[in-house]
PDB file of C-alpha atoms in Angstrom:
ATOM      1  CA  UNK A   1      -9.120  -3.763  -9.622  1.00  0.00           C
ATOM      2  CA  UNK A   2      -9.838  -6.950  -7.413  1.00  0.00           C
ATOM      3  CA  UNK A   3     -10.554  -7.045  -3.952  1.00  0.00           C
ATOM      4  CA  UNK A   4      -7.156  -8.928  -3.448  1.00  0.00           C
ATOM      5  CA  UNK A   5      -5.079  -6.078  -5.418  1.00  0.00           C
ATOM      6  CA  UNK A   6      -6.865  -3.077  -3.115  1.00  0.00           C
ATOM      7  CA  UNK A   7      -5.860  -5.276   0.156  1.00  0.00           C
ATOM      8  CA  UNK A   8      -2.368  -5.435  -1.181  1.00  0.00           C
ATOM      9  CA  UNK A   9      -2.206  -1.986  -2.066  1.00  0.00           C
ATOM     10  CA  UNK A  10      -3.632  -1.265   1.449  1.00  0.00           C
ATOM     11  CA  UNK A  11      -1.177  -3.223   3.307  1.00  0.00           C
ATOM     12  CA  UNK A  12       1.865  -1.666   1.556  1.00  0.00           C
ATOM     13  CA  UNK A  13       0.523   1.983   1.818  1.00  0.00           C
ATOM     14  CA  UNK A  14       0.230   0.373   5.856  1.00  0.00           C
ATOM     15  CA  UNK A  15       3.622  -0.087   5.783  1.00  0.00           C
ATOM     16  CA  UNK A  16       4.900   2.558   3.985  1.00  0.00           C
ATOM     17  CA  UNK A  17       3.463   5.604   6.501  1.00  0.00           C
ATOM     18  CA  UNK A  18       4.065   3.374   9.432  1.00  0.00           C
ATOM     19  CA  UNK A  19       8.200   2.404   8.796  1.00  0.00           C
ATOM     20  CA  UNK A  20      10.239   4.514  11.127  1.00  0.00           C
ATOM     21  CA  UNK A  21      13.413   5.272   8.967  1.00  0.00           C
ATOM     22  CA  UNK A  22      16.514   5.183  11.009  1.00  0.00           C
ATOM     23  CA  UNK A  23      19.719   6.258  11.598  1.00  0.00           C
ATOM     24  CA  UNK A  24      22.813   5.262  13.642  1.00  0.00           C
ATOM     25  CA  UNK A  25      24.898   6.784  15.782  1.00  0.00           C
ATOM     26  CA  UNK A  26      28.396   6.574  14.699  1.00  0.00           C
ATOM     27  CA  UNK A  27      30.474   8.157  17.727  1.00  0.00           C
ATOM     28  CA  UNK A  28      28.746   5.115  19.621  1.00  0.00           C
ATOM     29  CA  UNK A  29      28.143   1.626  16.910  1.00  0.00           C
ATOM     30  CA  UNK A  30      31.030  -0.450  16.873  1.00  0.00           C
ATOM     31  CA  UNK A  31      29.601  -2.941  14.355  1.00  0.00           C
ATOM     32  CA  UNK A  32      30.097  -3.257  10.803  1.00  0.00           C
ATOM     33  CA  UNK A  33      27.373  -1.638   8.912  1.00  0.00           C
ATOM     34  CA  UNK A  34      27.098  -3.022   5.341  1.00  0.00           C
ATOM     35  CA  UNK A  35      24.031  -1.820   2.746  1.00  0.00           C
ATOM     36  CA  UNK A  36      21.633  -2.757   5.128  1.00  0.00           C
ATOM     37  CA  UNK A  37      23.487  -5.726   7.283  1.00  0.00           C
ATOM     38  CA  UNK A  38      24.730  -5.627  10.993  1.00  0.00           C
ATOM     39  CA  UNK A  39      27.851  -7.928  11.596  1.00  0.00           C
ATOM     40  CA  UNK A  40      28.511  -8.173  14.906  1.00  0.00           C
ATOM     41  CA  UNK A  41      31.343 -10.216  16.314  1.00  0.00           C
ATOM     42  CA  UNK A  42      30.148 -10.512  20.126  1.00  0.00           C
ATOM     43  CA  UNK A  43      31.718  -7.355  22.136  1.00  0.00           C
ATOM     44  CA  UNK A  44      29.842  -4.976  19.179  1.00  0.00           C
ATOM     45  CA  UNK A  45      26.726  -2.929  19.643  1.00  0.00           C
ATOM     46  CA  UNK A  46      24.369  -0.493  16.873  1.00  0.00           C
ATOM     47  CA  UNK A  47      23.369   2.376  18.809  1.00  0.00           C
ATOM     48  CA  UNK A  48      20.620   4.346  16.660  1.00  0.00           C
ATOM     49  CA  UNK A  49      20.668   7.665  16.854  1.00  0.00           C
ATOM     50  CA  UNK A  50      17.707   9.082  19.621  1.00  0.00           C
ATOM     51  CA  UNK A  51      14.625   9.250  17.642  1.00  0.00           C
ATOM     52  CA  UNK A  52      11.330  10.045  19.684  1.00  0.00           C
ATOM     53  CA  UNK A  53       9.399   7.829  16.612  1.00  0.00           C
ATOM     54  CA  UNK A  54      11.120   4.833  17.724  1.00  0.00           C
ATOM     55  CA  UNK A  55       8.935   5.166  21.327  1.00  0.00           C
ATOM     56  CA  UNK A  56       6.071   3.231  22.578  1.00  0.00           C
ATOM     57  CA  UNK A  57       2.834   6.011  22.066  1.00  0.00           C
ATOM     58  CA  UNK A  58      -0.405   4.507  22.855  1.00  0.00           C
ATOM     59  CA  UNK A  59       0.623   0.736  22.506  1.00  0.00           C
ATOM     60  CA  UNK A  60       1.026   0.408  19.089  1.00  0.00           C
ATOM     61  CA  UNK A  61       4.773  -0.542  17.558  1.00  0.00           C
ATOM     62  CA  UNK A  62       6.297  -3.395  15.845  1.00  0.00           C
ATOM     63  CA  UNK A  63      10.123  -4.410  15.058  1.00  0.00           C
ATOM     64  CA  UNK A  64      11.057  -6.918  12.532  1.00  0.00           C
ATOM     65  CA  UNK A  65      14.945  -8.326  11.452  1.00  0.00           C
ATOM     66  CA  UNK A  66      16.291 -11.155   9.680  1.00  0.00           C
ATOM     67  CA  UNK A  67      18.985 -12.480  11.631  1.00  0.00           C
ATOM     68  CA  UNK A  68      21.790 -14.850  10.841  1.00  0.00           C
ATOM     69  CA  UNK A  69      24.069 -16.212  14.263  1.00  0.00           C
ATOM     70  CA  UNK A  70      27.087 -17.627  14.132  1.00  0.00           C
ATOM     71  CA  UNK A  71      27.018 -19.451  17.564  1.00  0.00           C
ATOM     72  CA  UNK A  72      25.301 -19.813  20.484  1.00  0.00           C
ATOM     73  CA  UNK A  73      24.850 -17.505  22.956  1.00  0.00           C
ATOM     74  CA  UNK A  74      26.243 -17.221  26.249  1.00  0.00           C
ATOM     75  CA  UNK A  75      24.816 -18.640  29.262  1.00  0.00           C
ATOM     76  CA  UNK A  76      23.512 -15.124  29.977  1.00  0.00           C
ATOM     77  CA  UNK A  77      22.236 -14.852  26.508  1.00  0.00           C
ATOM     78  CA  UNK A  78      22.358 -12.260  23.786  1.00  0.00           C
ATOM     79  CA  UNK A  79      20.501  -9.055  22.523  1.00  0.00           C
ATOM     80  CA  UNK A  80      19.050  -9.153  19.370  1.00  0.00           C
ATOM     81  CA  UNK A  81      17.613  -5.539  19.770  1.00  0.00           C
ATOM     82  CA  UNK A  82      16.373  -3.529  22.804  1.00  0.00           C
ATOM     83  CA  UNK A  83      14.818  -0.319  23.548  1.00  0.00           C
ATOM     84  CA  UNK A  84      15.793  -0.095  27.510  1.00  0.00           C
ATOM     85  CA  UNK A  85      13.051   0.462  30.283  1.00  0.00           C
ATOM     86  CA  UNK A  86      10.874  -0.331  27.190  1.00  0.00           C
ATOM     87  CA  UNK A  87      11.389  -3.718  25.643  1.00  0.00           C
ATOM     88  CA  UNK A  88      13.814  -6.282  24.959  1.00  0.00           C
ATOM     89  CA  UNK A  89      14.537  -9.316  22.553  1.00  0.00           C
ATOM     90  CA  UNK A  90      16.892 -11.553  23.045  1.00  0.00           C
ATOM     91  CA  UNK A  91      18.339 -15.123  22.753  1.00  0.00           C
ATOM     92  CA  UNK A  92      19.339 -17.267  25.345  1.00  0.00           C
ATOM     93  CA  UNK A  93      20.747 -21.072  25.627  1.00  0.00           C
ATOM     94  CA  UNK A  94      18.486 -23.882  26.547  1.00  0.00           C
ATOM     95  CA  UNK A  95      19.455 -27.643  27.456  1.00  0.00           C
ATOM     96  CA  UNK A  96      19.602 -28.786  24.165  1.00  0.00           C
ATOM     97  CA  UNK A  97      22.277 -27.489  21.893  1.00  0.00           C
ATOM     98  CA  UNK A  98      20.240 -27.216  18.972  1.00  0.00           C
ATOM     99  CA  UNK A  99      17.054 -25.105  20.192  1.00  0.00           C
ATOM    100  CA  UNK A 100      17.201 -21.420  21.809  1.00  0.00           C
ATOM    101  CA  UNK A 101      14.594 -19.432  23.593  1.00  0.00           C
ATOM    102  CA  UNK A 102      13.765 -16.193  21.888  1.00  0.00           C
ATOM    103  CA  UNK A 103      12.673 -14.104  24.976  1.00  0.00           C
ATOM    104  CA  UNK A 104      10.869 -10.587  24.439  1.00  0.00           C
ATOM    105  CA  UNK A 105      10.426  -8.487  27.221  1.00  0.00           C
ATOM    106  CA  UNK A 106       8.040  -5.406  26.926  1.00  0.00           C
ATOM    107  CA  UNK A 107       7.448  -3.225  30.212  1.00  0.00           C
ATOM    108  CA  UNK A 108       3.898  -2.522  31.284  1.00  0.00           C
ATOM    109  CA  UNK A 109       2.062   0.694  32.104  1.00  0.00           C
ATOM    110  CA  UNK A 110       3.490   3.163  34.154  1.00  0.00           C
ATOM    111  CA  UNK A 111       3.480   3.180  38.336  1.00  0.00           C
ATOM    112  CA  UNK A 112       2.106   5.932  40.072  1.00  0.00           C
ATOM    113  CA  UNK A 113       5.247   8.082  39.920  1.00  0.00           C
ATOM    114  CA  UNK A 114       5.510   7.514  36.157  1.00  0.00           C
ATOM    115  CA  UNK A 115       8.305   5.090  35.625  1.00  0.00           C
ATOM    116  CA  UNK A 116       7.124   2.363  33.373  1.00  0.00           C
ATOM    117  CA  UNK A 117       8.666  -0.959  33.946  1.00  0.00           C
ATOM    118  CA  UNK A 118       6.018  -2.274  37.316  1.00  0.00           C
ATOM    119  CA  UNK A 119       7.468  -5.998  37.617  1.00  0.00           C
ATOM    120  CA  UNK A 120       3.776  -7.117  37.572  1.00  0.00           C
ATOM    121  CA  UNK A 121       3.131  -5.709  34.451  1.00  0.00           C
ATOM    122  CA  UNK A 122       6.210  -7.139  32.805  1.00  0.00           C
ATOM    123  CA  UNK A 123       4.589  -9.069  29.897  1.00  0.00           C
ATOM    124  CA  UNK A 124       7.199 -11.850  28.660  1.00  0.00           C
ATOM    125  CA  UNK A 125       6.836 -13.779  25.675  1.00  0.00           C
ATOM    126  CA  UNK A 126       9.061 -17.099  24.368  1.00  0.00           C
ATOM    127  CA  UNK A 127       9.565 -19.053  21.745  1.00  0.00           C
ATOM    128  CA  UNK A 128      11.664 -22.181  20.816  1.00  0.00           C
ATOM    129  CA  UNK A 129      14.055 -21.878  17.951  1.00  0.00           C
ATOM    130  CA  UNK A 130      15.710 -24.918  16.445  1.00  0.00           C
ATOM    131  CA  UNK A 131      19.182 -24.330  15.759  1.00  0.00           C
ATOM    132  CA  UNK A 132      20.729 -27.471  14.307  1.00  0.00           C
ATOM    133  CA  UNK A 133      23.742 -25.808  13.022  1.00  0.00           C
ATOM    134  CA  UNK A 134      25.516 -22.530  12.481  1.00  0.00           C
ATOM    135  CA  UNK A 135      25.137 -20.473  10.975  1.00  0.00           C
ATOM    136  CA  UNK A 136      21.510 -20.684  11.933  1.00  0.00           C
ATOM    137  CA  UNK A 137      19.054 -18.398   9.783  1.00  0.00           C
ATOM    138  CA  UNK A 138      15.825 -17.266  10.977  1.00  0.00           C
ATOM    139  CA  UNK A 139      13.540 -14.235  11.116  1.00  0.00           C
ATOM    140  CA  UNK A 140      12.129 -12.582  13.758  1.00  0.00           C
ATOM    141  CA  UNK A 141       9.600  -9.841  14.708  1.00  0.00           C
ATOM    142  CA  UNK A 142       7.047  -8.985  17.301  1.00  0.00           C
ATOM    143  CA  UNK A 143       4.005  -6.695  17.075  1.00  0.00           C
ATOM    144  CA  UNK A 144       2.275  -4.304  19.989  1.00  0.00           C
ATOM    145  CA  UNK A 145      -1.409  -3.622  19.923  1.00  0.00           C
ATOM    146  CA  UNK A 146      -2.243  -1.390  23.523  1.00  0.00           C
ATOM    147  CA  UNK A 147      -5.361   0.074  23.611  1.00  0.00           C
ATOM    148  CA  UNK A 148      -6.255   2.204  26.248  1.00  0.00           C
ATOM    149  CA  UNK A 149     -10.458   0.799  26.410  1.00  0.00           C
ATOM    150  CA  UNK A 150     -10.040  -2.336  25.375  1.00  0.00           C
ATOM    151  CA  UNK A 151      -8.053  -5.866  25.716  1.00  0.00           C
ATOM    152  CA  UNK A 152      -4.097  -5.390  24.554  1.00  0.00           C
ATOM    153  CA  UNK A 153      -2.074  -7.505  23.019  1.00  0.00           C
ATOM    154  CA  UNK A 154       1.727  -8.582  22.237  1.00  0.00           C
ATOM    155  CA  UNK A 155       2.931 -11.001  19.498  1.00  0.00           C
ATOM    156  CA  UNK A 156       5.997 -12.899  18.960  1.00  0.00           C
ATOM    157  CA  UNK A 157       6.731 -14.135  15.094  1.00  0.00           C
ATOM    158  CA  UNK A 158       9.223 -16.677  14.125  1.00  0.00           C
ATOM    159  CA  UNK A 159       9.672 -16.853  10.361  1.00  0.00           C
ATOM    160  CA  UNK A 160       6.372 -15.003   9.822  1.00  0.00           C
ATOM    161  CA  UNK A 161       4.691 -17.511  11.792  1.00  0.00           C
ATOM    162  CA  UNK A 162       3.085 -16.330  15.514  1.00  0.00           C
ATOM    163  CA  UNK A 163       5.410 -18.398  17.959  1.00  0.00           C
ATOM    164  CA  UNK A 164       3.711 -16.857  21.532  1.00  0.00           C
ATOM    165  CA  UNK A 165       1.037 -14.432  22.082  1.00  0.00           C
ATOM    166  CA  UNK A 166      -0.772 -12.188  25.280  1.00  0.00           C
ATOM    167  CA  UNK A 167      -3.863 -10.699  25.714  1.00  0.00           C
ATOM    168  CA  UNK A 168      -4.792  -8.813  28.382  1.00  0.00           C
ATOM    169  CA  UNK A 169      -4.705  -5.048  30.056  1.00  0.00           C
ATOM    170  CA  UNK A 170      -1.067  -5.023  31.169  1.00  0.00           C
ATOM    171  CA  UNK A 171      -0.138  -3.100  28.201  1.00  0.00           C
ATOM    172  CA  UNK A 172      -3.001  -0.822  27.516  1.00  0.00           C
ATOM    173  CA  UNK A 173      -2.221   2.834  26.350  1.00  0.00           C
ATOM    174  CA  UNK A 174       1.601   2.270  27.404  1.00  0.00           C
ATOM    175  CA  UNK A 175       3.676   5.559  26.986  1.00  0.00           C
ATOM    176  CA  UNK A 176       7.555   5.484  26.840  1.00  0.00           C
ATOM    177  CA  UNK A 177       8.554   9.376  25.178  1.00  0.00           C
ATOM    178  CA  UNK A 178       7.977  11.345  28.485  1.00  0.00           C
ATOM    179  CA  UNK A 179      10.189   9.328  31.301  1.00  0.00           C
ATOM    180  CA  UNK A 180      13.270   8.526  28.896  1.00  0.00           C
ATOM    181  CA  UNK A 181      14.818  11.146  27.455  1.00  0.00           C
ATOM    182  CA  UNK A 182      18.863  10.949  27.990  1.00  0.00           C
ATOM    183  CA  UNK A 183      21.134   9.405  25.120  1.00  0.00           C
ATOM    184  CA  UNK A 184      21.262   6.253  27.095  1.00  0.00           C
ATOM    185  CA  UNK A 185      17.774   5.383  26.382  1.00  0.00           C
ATOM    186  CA  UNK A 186      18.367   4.535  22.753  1.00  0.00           C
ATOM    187  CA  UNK A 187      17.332   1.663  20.493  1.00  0.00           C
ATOM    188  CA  UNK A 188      20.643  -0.804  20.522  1.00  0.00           C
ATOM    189  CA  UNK A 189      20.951  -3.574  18.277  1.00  0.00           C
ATOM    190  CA  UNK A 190      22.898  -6.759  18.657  1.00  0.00           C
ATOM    191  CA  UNK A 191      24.142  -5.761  22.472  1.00  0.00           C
ATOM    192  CA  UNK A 192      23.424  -4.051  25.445  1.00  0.00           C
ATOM    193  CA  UNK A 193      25.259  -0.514  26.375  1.00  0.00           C
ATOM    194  CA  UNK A 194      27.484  -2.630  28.736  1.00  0.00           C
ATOM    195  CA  UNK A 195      28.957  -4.793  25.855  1.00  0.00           C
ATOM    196  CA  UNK A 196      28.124  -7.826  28.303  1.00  0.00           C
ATOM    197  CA  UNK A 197      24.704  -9.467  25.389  1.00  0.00           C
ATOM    198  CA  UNK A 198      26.953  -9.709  22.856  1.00  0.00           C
ATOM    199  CA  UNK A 199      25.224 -11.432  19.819  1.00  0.00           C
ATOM    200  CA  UNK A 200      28.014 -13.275  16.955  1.00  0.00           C
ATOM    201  CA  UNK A 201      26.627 -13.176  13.405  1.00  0.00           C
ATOM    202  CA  UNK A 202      24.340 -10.458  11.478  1.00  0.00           C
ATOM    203  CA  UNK A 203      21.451  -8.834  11.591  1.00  0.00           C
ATOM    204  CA  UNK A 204      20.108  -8.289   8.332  1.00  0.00           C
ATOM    205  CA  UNK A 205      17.284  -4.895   6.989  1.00  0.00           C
ATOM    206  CA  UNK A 206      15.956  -4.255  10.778  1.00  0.00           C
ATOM    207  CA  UNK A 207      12.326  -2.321  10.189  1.00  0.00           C
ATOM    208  CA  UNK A 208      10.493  -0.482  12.587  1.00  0.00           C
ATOM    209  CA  UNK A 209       6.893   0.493  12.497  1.00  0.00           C
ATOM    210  CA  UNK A 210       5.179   3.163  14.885  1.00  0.00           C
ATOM    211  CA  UNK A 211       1.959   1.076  13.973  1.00  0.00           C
ATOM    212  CA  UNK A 212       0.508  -2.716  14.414  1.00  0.00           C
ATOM    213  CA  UNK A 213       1.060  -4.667  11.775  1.00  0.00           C
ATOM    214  CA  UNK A 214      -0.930  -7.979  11.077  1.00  0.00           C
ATOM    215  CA  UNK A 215       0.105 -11.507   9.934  1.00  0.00           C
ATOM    216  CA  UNK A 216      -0.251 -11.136   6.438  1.00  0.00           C
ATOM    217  CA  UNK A 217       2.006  -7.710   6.675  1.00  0.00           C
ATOM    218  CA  UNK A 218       4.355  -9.554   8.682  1.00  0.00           C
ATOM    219  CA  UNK A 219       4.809 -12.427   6.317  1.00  0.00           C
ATOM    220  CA  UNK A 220       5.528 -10.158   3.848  1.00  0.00           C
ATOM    221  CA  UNK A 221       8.079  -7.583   5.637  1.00  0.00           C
ATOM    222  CA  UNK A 222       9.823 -11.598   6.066  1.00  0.00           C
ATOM    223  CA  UNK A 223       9.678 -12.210   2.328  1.00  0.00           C
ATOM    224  CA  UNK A 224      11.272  -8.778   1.497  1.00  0.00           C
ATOM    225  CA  UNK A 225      14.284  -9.163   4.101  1.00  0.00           C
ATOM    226  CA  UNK A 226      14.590 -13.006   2.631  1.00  0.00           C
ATOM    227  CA  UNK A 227      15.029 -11.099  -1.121  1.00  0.00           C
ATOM    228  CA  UNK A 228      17.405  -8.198   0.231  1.00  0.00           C
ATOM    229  CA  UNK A 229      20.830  -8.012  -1.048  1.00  0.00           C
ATOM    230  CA  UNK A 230      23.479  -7.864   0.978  1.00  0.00           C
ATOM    231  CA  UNK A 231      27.341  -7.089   0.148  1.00  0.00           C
ATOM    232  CA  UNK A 232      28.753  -8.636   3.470  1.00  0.00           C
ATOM    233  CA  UNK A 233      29.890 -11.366   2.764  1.00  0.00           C
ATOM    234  CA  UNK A 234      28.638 -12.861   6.621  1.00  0.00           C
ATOM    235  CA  UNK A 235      25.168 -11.996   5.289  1.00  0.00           C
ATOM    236  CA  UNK A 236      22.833 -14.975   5.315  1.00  0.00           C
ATOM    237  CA  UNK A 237      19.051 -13.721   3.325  1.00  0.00           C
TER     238      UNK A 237
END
């Protein structure tokens, strides 16, 4: 076996113990859910069920979606996916019709009374996404390295390819699991709770991963959500 075949083999056993299957919660997601695609028309939301997995422990997380939108968002933008007190991604509308800023939000360490979320240590990252048209395809992920001794790190991807980046100590050793525990503090997708981020389009094979995952990993995870299959007929891989 080749060096090249034992990385590959490395990176998918990588990704195989660090996915975080999910589920959703039904009483709650008003979207369309279709063999692996979100359509959402604007008012919907995809509430996941609560999942302690799907928290911030020790710095290290990563989230990764093809998306497909069918217009632009509102002046106020739109969520793509959000964990809240935690992190957020979302678009929002820029001067030019044809490019958006992808925004991700990701709260810092903890205060002194234990609520994460210290505006100084609010670490935001942006990127500019051409949308000449609609619908306007693209792929999207970000990555989490905190370590508690050394320099952390956050990464925005667009289309595999790093978009915006931070280094620094803001994030190091972050810890979500112990300060939100009530069935409001739930991973959302393609809205906030208050129905007012409303995203038009679809979300297509969201993945997340309770470890860091590298460039390489990430350009795959892109390749397999450009190959899935998808029954809706608003789905755009």
């Amino acid at each position: 076996m080749t060096q090249g075949e034992l990385e590959d083999l490395y990176r998918a056993w990588r990704q195989q113990v660090g996915l975080v299957p999910h589920s959703y919660d039904l009483s709650r997601t008003t979207a369309s859910l279709n063999d692996g695609c979100i359509d959402l028309s604007g008012t919907d939301v995809a509430q996941l069920e609560p999942d302690p997995r799907l928290f911030i422990r020790g710095g290290d997380f990563a989230f990764q979606t093809h998306a497909s939108i069918d217009t632009s968002p509102a002046a106020g933008g739109a969520v793509l996916a959000a964990h809240p007190g935690s992190w957020s991604l979302k678009l929002l509308p820029t001067a030019s019709p044809d490019v958006l800023t992808v925004r991700l939000d990701i709260y810092g360490k903890s205060n002194a009374a234990g609520y994460p979320g210290v505006a100084g240590d609010l670490v935001r990252l942006n990127a500019g996404l051409a949308c000449s048209g609609y619908p306007c395809d693209f792929n999207i992920a970000f990555t989490l390295l905190g370590i508690s001794d050394a320099e952390s790190s956050a990464r925005l991807y667009l289309d595999g390819v790093p978009a915006d980046e931070y280094r620094g100590d803001k994030l190091d050793g972050i810890h979500f699991e112990e300060v939100y525990t009530n069935e409001t503090q739930v991973v959302q997708l393609g809205n906030n709770s208050a129905a007012s981020a409303g995203m038009t389009g679809t979300l297509i094979d969201p993945r997340f991963y309770n470890t860091y995952l590298s460039p390489s990993e990430i350009g795959g995870v892109r390749d397999a959500q450009l190959a899935a299959e998808c029954e809706a007929s608003s789905c755009h891989p």
